[in-house]
PDB file of C-alpha atoms in Angstrom:
ATOM      1  CA  MET O   1     -30.327 -33.407  -8.550  1.00  0.00           C
ATOM      2  CA  LYS O   2     -28.237 -34.186  -5.394  1.00  0.00           C
ATOM      3  CA  VAL O   3     -24.751 -32.872  -5.998  1.00  0.00           C
ATOM      4  CA  ASP O   4     -21.665 -35.396  -5.163  1.00  0.00           C
ATOM      5  CA  VAL O   5     -20.178 -33.337  -2.818  1.00  0.00           C
ATOM      6  CA  LYS O   6     -16.838 -35.541  -2.650  1.00  0.00           C
ATOM      7  CA  LYS O   7     -16.394 -35.416  -6.606  1.00  0.00           C
ATOM      8  CA  LYS O   8     -16.836 -31.548  -6.269  1.00  0.00           C
ATOM      9  CA  VAL O   9     -14.129 -31.345  -3.988  1.00  0.00           C
ATOM     10  CA  ARG O  10     -11.882 -33.607  -5.941  1.00  0.00           C
ATOM     11  CA  ILE O  11     -12.401 -31.331  -8.951  1.00  0.00           C
ATOM     12  CA  ILE O  12     -11.979 -28.373  -7.037  1.00  0.00           C
ATOM     13  CA  HIS O  13      -8.477 -29.457  -5.683  1.00  0.00           C
ATOM     14  CA  LYS O  14      -7.487 -31.338  -8.621  1.00  0.00           C
ATOM     15  CA  ALA O  15      -7.639 -28.081 -10.463  1.00  0.00           C
ATOM     16  CA  MET O  16      -6.215 -26.004  -7.909  1.00  0.00           C
ATOM     17  CA  GLU O  17      -3.033 -28.608  -8.056  1.00  0.00           C
ATOM     18  CA  SER O  18      -2.855 -28.600 -11.754  1.00  0.00           C
ATOM     19  CA  ILE O  19      -2.395 -24.838 -11.695  1.00  0.00           C
ATOM     20  CA  ARG O  20       0.140 -25.098  -8.731  1.00  0.00           C
ATOM     21  CA  LYS O  21       2.161 -27.848 -10.779  1.00  0.00           C
ATOM     22  CA  SER O  22       2.333 -26.019 -14.060  1.00  0.00           C
ATOM     23  CA  ASP O  23       3.031 -22.608 -15.391  1.00  0.00           C
ATOM     24  CA  ASN O  24      -0.356 -22.325 -16.707  1.00  0.00           C
ATOM     25  CA  THR O  25      -2.462 -19.541 -16.329  1.00  0.00           C
ATOM     26  CA  LEU O  26      -6.209 -19.981 -15.343  1.00  0.00           C
ATOM     27  CA  HIS O  27      -6.954 -19.538 -18.700  1.00  0.00           C
ATOM     28  CA  THR O  28      -5.141 -22.505 -20.094  1.00  0.00           C
ATOM     29  CA  ILE O  29      -6.087 -25.240 -17.888  1.00  0.00           C
ATOM     30  CA  SER O  30      -7.906 -28.027 -20.081  1.00  0.00           C
ATOM     31  CA  PHE O  31     -10.902 -29.046 -18.674  1.00  0.00           C
ATOM     32  CA  GLN O  32     -10.140 -31.991 -21.257  1.00  0.00           C
ATOM     33  CA  ARG O  33      -6.885 -32.736 -19.403  1.00  0.00           C
ATOM     34  CA  LEU O  34      -8.355 -32.287 -15.944  1.00  0.00           C
ATOM     35  CA  ALA O  35     -10.933 -34.748 -16.370  1.00  0.00           C
ATOM     36  CA  GLN O  36      -8.365 -37.192 -17.480  1.00  0.00           C
ATOM     37  CA  GLU O  37      -6.388 -36.429 -14.890  1.00  0.00           C
ATOM     38  CA  LEU O  38      -9.670 -37.178 -12.183  1.00  0.00           C
ATOM     39  CA  ASN O  39     -10.178 -40.583 -14.607  1.00  0.00           C
ATOM     40  CA  MET O  40     -13.668 -38.895 -14.879  1.00  0.00           C
ATOM     41  CA  PRO O  41     -15.716 -38.370 -18.102  1.00  0.00           C
ATOM     42  CA  PHE O  42     -15.779 -35.176 -19.442  1.00  0.00           C
ATOM     43  CA  GLU O  43     -19.466 -34.943 -19.328  1.00  0.00           C
ATOM     44  CA  GLU O  44     -19.317 -35.738 -15.447  1.00  0.00           C
ATOM     45  CA  LEU O  45     -16.959 -32.799 -14.721  1.00  0.00           C
ATOM     46  CA  THR O  46     -18.993 -30.618 -16.935  1.00  0.00           C
ATOM     47  CA  ASP O  47     -22.047 -31.263 -14.851  1.00  0.00           C
ATOM     48  CA  PHE O  48     -20.111 -29.757 -11.813  1.00  0.00           C
ATOM     49  CA  PHE O  49     -18.189 -26.975 -13.649  1.00  0.00           C
ATOM     50  CA  VAL O  50     -18.607 -25.460 -16.957  1.00  0.00           C
ATOM     51  CA  ASN O  51     -15.003 -23.529 -16.937  1.00  0.00           C
ATOM     52  CA  ILE O  52     -12.294 -22.834 -14.350  1.00  0.00           C
ATOM     53  CA  GLU O  53     -13.802 -19.338 -13.856  1.00  0.00           C
ATOM     54  CA  GLU O  54     -16.643 -20.862 -12.057  1.00  0.00           C
ATOM     55  CA  VAL O  55     -14.441 -23.689 -10.227  1.00  0.00           C
ATOM     56  CA  PHE O  56     -12.579 -20.389  -8.431  1.00  0.00           C
ATOM     57  CA  LEU O  57     -16.308 -18.409  -8.230  1.00  0.00           C
ATOM     58  CA  ASN O  58     -17.306 -21.643  -6.293  1.00  0.00           C
ATOM     59  CA  GLU O  59     -15.082 -21.200  -3.849  1.00  0.00           C
ATOM     60  CA  GLN O  60     -14.999 -17.412  -3.408  1.00  0.00           C
ATOM     61  CA  ARG O  61     -18.780 -18.005  -3.305  1.00  0.00           C
ATOM     62  CA  ARG O  62     -18.579 -20.884  -0.679  1.00  0.00           C
ATOM     63  CA  VAL O  63     -16.280 -18.749   1.919  1.00  0.00           C
ATOM     64  CA  ASN O  64     -18.572 -15.521   1.102  1.00  0.00           C
ATOM     65  CA  LEU O  65     -21.432 -17.428   2.186  1.00  0.00           C
ATOM     66  CA  LYS O  66     -20.244 -19.327   5.374  1.00  0.00           C
ATOM     67  CA  LEU O  67     -18.858 -15.991   6.409  1.00  0.00           C
ATOM     68  CA  GLU O  68     -22.201 -14.217   5.787  1.00  0.00           C
ATOM     69  CA  ASN O  69     -24.109 -16.676   7.606  1.00  0.00           C
ATOM     70  CA  PHE O  70     -21.645 -16.586  10.761  1.00  0.00           C
ATOM     71  CA  ILE O  71     -22.047 -13.028  10.096  1.00  0.00           C
ATOM     72  CA  GLU O  72     -25.709 -12.739  10.152  1.00  0.00           C
ATOM     73  CA  ARG O  73     -26.502 -15.508  13.395  1.00  0.00           C
ATOM     74  CA  GLY O  74     -23.936 -12.957  15.208  1.00  0.00           C
ATOM     75  CA  LEU O  75     -25.862  -9.855  14.537  1.00  0.00           C
ATOM     76  CA  ASN O  76     -29.140 -11.295  15.772  1.00  0.00           C
ATOM     77  CA  LYS O  77     -27.719 -13.052  18.691  1.00  0.00           C
ATOM     78  CA  ALA O  78     -25.863  -9.659  19.620  1.00  0.00           C
ATOM     79  CA  LYS O  79     -27.551  -7.438  22.006  1.00  0.00           C
ATOM     80  CA  THR O  80     -24.849  -5.685  24.056  1.00  0.00           C
ATOM     81  CA  PRO O  81     -21.789  -3.634  22.724  1.00  0.00           C
ATOM     82  CA  ASN O  82     -19.638  -6.373  24.582  1.00  0.00           C
ATOM     83  CA  GLU O  83     -21.355  -9.487  22.074  1.00  0.00           C
ATOM     84  CA  PHE O  84     -20.692  -7.301  19.303  1.00  0.00           C
ATOM     85  CA  LYS O  85     -16.951  -6.459  20.051  1.00  0.00           C
ATOM     86  CA  GLN O  86     -16.942 -10.503  20.466  1.00  0.00           C
ATOM     87  CA  LEU O  87     -18.625 -10.844  17.223  1.00  0.00           C
ATOM     88  CA  LEU O  88     -16.302  -8.970  15.123  1.00  0.00           C
ATOM     89  CA  GLU O  89     -13.322 -10.694  16.987  1.00  0.00           C
ATOM     90  CA  ASP O  90     -14.878 -13.950  16.374  1.00  0.00           C
ATOM     91  CA  LEU O  91     -15.311 -13.009  12.743  1.00  0.00           C
ATOM     92  CA  THR O  92     -11.776 -12.525  11.752  1.00  0.00           C
ATOM     93  CA  ALA O  93     -11.062 -16.598  13.813  1.00  0.00           C
ATOM     94  CA  GLU O  94     -13.972 -17.564  11.390  1.00  0.00           C
ATOM     95  CA  PHE O  95     -12.275 -16.280   8.801  1.00  0.00           C
ATOM     96  CA  ILE O  96      -8.899 -17.386   9.232  1.00  0.00           C
ATOM     97  CA  ASP O  97     -10.544 -21.038   9.725  1.00  0.00           C
ATOM     98  CA  ARG O  98     -12.480 -20.842   6.400  1.00  0.00           C
ATOM     99  CA  LEU O  99      -9.761 -19.657   4.042  1.00  0.00           C
ATOM    100  CA  PRO O 100      -9.039 -22.843   1.903  1.00  0.00           C
ATOM    101  CA  ASP O 101      -5.250 -23.506   1.274  1.00  0.00           C
ATOM    102  CA  HIS O 102      -5.368 -22.447  -2.074  1.00  0.00           C
ATOM    103  CA  ALA O 103      -6.808 -19.023  -0.905  1.00  0.00           C
ATOM    104  CA  ASP O 104      -3.784 -16.908  -2.815  1.00  0.00           C
ATOM    105  CA  LEU O 105      -5.179 -18.616  -6.195  1.00  0.00           C
ATOM    106  CA  VAL O 106      -8.544 -17.760  -5.279  1.00  0.00           C
ATOM    107  CA  LEU O 107      -8.025 -14.577  -4.531  1.00  0.00           C
ATOM    108  CA  SER O 108      -5.631 -13.583  -7.547  1.00  0.00           C
ATOM    109  CA  ALA O 109      -8.887 -14.932  -9.446  1.00  0.00           C
ATOM    110  CA  SER O 110     -10.763 -12.479  -7.833  1.00  0.00           C
ATOM    111  CA  PHE O 111      -9.008  -9.618  -9.507  1.00  0.00           C
ATOM    112  CA  TYR O 112      -9.724 -10.470 -13.202  1.00  0.00           C
ATOM    113  CA  LEU O 113     -12.186 -13.045 -13.660  1.00  0.00           C
ATOM    114  CA  PRO O 114     -15.407 -11.296 -14.628  1.00  0.00           C
ATOM    115  CA  LYS O 115     -17.861 -13.479 -12.531  1.00  0.00           C
ATOM    116  CA  CYS O 116     -15.118 -13.274  -9.448  1.00  0.00           C
ATOM    117  CA  LEU O 117     -15.100  -9.536  -9.654  1.00  0.00           C
ATOM    118  CA  GLU O 118     -18.792  -9.300  -9.338  1.00  0.00           C
ATOM    119  CA  GLU O 119     -18.952 -11.225  -6.360  1.00  0.00           C
ATOM    120  CA  ARG O 120     -16.280  -9.772  -4.782  1.00  0.00           C
ATOM    121  CA  ARG O 121     -17.899  -6.450  -5.204  1.00  0.00           C
ATOM    122  CA  ARG O 122     -21.424  -7.802  -3.913  1.00  0.00           C
ATOM    123  CA  ALA O 123     -19.312  -9.374  -1.096  1.00  0.00           C
ATOM    124  CA  LYS O 124     -17.588  -6.160  -0.182  1.00  0.00           C
ATOM    125  CA  LYS O 125     -21.013  -4.584  -0.158  1.00  0.00           C
ATOM    126  CA  TYR O 126     -22.565  -6.893   2.302  1.00  0.00           C
ATOM    127  CA  TYR O 127     -19.158  -6.495   4.605  1.00  0.00           C
ATOM    128  CA  ARG O 128     -19.791  -2.971   4.356  1.00  0.00           C
ATOM    129  CA  ASN O 129     -22.660  -2.968   5.873  1.00  0.00           C
ATOM    130  CA  ALA O 130     -22.574  -5.422   8.036  1.00  0.00           C
ATOM    131  CA  PHE O 131     -19.092  -3.718   9.685  1.00  0.00           C
ATOM    132  CA  ARG O 132     -21.360  -0.658  10.004  1.00  0.00           C
ATOM    133  CA  LYS O 133     -24.010  -2.163  12.147  1.00  0.00           C
ATOM    134  CA  ILE O 134     -21.201  -4.027  14.106  1.00  0.00           C
ATOM    135  CA  ILE O 135     -19.162  -1.201  14.826  1.00  0.00           C
ATOM    136  CA  ASN O 136     -22.331   1.203  15.392  1.00  0.00           C
ATOM    137  CA  LYS O 137     -23.539  -1.344  17.912  1.00  0.00           C
ATOM    138  CA  GLY O 138     -20.134  -2.480  19.534  1.00  0.00           C
ATOM    139  CA  TRP O 139     -18.517   0.901  19.848  1.00  0.00           C
ATOM    140  CA  PRO O 140     -21.653   3.071  20.387  1.00  0.00           C
ATOM    141  CA  GLY O 141     -21.549   7.116  20.597  1.00  0.00           C
ATOM    142  CA  LYS O 142     -19.878   7.470  17.039  1.00  0.00           C
ATOM    143  CA  ILE O 143     -20.809  10.758  14.496  1.00  0.00           C
ATOM    144  CA  ASN O 144     -21.766   9.783  11.399  1.00  0.00           C
ATOM    145  CA  THR O 145     -18.564  10.717   9.847  1.00  0.00           C
ATOM    146  CA  VAL O 146     -16.410   8.873  11.913  1.00  0.00           C
ATOM    147  CA  LEU O 147     -18.607   5.795  11.711  1.00  0.00           C
ATOM    148  CA  GLU O 148     -18.483   5.693   8.114  1.00  0.00           C
ATOM    149  CA  ARG O 149     -14.785   6.481   8.168  1.00  0.00           C
ATOM    150  CA  GLN O 150     -13.876   3.715  10.573  1.00  0.00           C
ATOM    151  CA  THR O 151     -16.023   1.276   8.770  1.00  0.00           C
ATOM    152  CA  ASP O 152     -14.317   2.139   5.486  1.00  0.00           C
ATOM    153  CA  LEU O 153     -10.568   1.815   7.588  1.00  0.00           C
ATOM    154  CA  LEU O 154     -12.374  -1.790   8.708  1.00  0.00           C
ATOM    155  CA  LEU O 155     -13.303  -3.097   5.577  1.00  0.00           C
ATOM    156  CA  LEU O 156      -9.594  -2.010   3.935  1.00  0.00           C
ATOM    157  CA  SER O 157      -7.685  -3.890   6.923  1.00  0.00           C
ATOM    158  CA  SER O 158      -9.953  -6.923   6.318  1.00  0.00           C
ATOM    159  CA  TYR O 159      -9.302  -7.217   2.782  1.00  0.00           C
ATOM    160  CA  GLY O 160      -5.352  -6.355   3.445  1.00  0.00           C
ATOM    161  CA  LEU O 161      -5.960  -9.543   6.267  1.00  0.00           C
ATOM    162  CA  TYR O 162      -7.058 -11.530   3.319  1.00  0.00           C
ATOM    163  CA  GLU O 163      -4.521 -10.764   1.162  1.00  0.00           C
ATOM    164  CA  TYR O 164      -1.659 -11.451   3.568  1.00  0.00           C
ATOM    165  CA  CYS O 165      -3.658 -14.504   4.940  1.00  0.00           C
ATOM    166  CA  ALA O 166      -3.841 -15.891   1.657  1.00  0.00           C
ATOM    167  CA  LYS O 167      -0.108 -16.074   1.157  1.00  0.00           C
ATOM    168  CA  VAL O 168       0.979 -17.589   4.095  1.00  0.00           C
ATOM    169  CA  GLY O 169       0.223 -20.981   6.352  1.00  0.00           C
ATOM    170  CA  LYS O 170      -2.571 -21.624   8.866  1.00  0.00           C
ATOM    171  CA  ARG O 171      -0.500 -21.241  11.775  1.00  0.00           C
ATOM    172  CA  GLU O 172       0.966 -17.963  10.981  1.00  0.00           C
ATOM    173  CA  ARG O 173      -3.085 -16.692  10.211  1.00  0.00           C
ATOM    174  CA  LYS O 174      -3.294 -17.772  13.375  1.00  0.00           C
ATOM    175  CA  ILE O 175      -0.768 -15.515  14.797  1.00  0.00           C
ATOM    176  CA  ILE O 176      -1.545 -12.622  12.907  1.00  0.00           C
ATOM    177  CA  GLN O 177      -5.249 -12.790  13.692  1.00  0.00           C
ATOM    178  CA  LYS O 178      -4.576 -11.597  17.086  1.00  0.00           C
ATOM    179  CA  ASP O 179      -2.297  -8.844  16.299  1.00  0.00           C
ATOM    180  CA  PHE O 180      -5.649  -7.831  13.458  1.00  0.00           C
ATOM    181  CA  VAL O 181      -7.994  -7.608  16.336  1.00  0.00           C
ATOM    182  CA  ASN O 182      -5.877  -6.042  18.749  1.00  0.00           C
ATOM    183  CA  MET O 183      -5.287  -3.305  16.286  1.00  0.00           C
ATOM    184  CA  ILE O 184      -8.763  -3.041  15.254  1.00  0.00           C
ATOM    185  CA  ASN O 185      -9.941  -2.848  18.925  1.00  0.00           C
ATOM    186  CA  LEU O 186      -7.751   0.190  19.564  1.00  0.00           C
ATOM    187  CA  HIS O 187      -8.750   1.979  16.364  1.00  0.00           C
ATOM    188  CA  LEU O 188     -12.543   1.523  16.967  1.00  0.00           C
ATOM    189  CA  GLN O 189     -12.251   2.688  20.756  1.00  0.00           C
ATOM    190  CA  ASP O 190     -11.666   6.314  19.554  1.00  0.00           C
ATOM    191  CA  ARG O 191     -15.389   8.148  19.168  1.00  0.00           C
ATOM    192  CA  LEU O 192     -14.146  11.766  17.068  1.00  0.00           C
ATOM    193  CA  PHE O 193     -11.041  11.427  15.267  1.00  0.00           C
ATOM    194  CA  PHE O 194     -10.471   8.252  13.763  1.00  0.00           C
TER     195      PHE O 194
END
């Protein structure tokens, strides 16, 4: 069965718009009402998503999978330390570009919707492993304890960047991205202490 991407995107945007317009929480969004607002039969809506949690999980996974594919392509192509450093810098720019306008809603759902929590845990594990590889190849010569600590700090910093960027406009995201890259580069230059 071929998925009608335009309809799927329309459903996602309408769901996010509905949450923003009202003081409703995610759990009180009525799929019946959402179908009416979309002028779509309820059964057609549920062909795409069964509940609001699936809408948020879809958005969370969509961004994660795009970033993971970007990382995998970069890891396969990079050969020199400078190429690994560039991969990390390019990854933060890609992340900024991939965040949807409703990133704040997706982020908030990732803390308590069960499927979104599970996806968050899965993605964190993936990002940690990827960051470790990038740091190890881009800034070689680190002792293992430093590599582990810097990997954890990069992961923590990246989720902090996500939280900040989810709440600001695209222009502000691009500004903070440059500062973030400079901060991370300075941090990763130290081979022994940080």
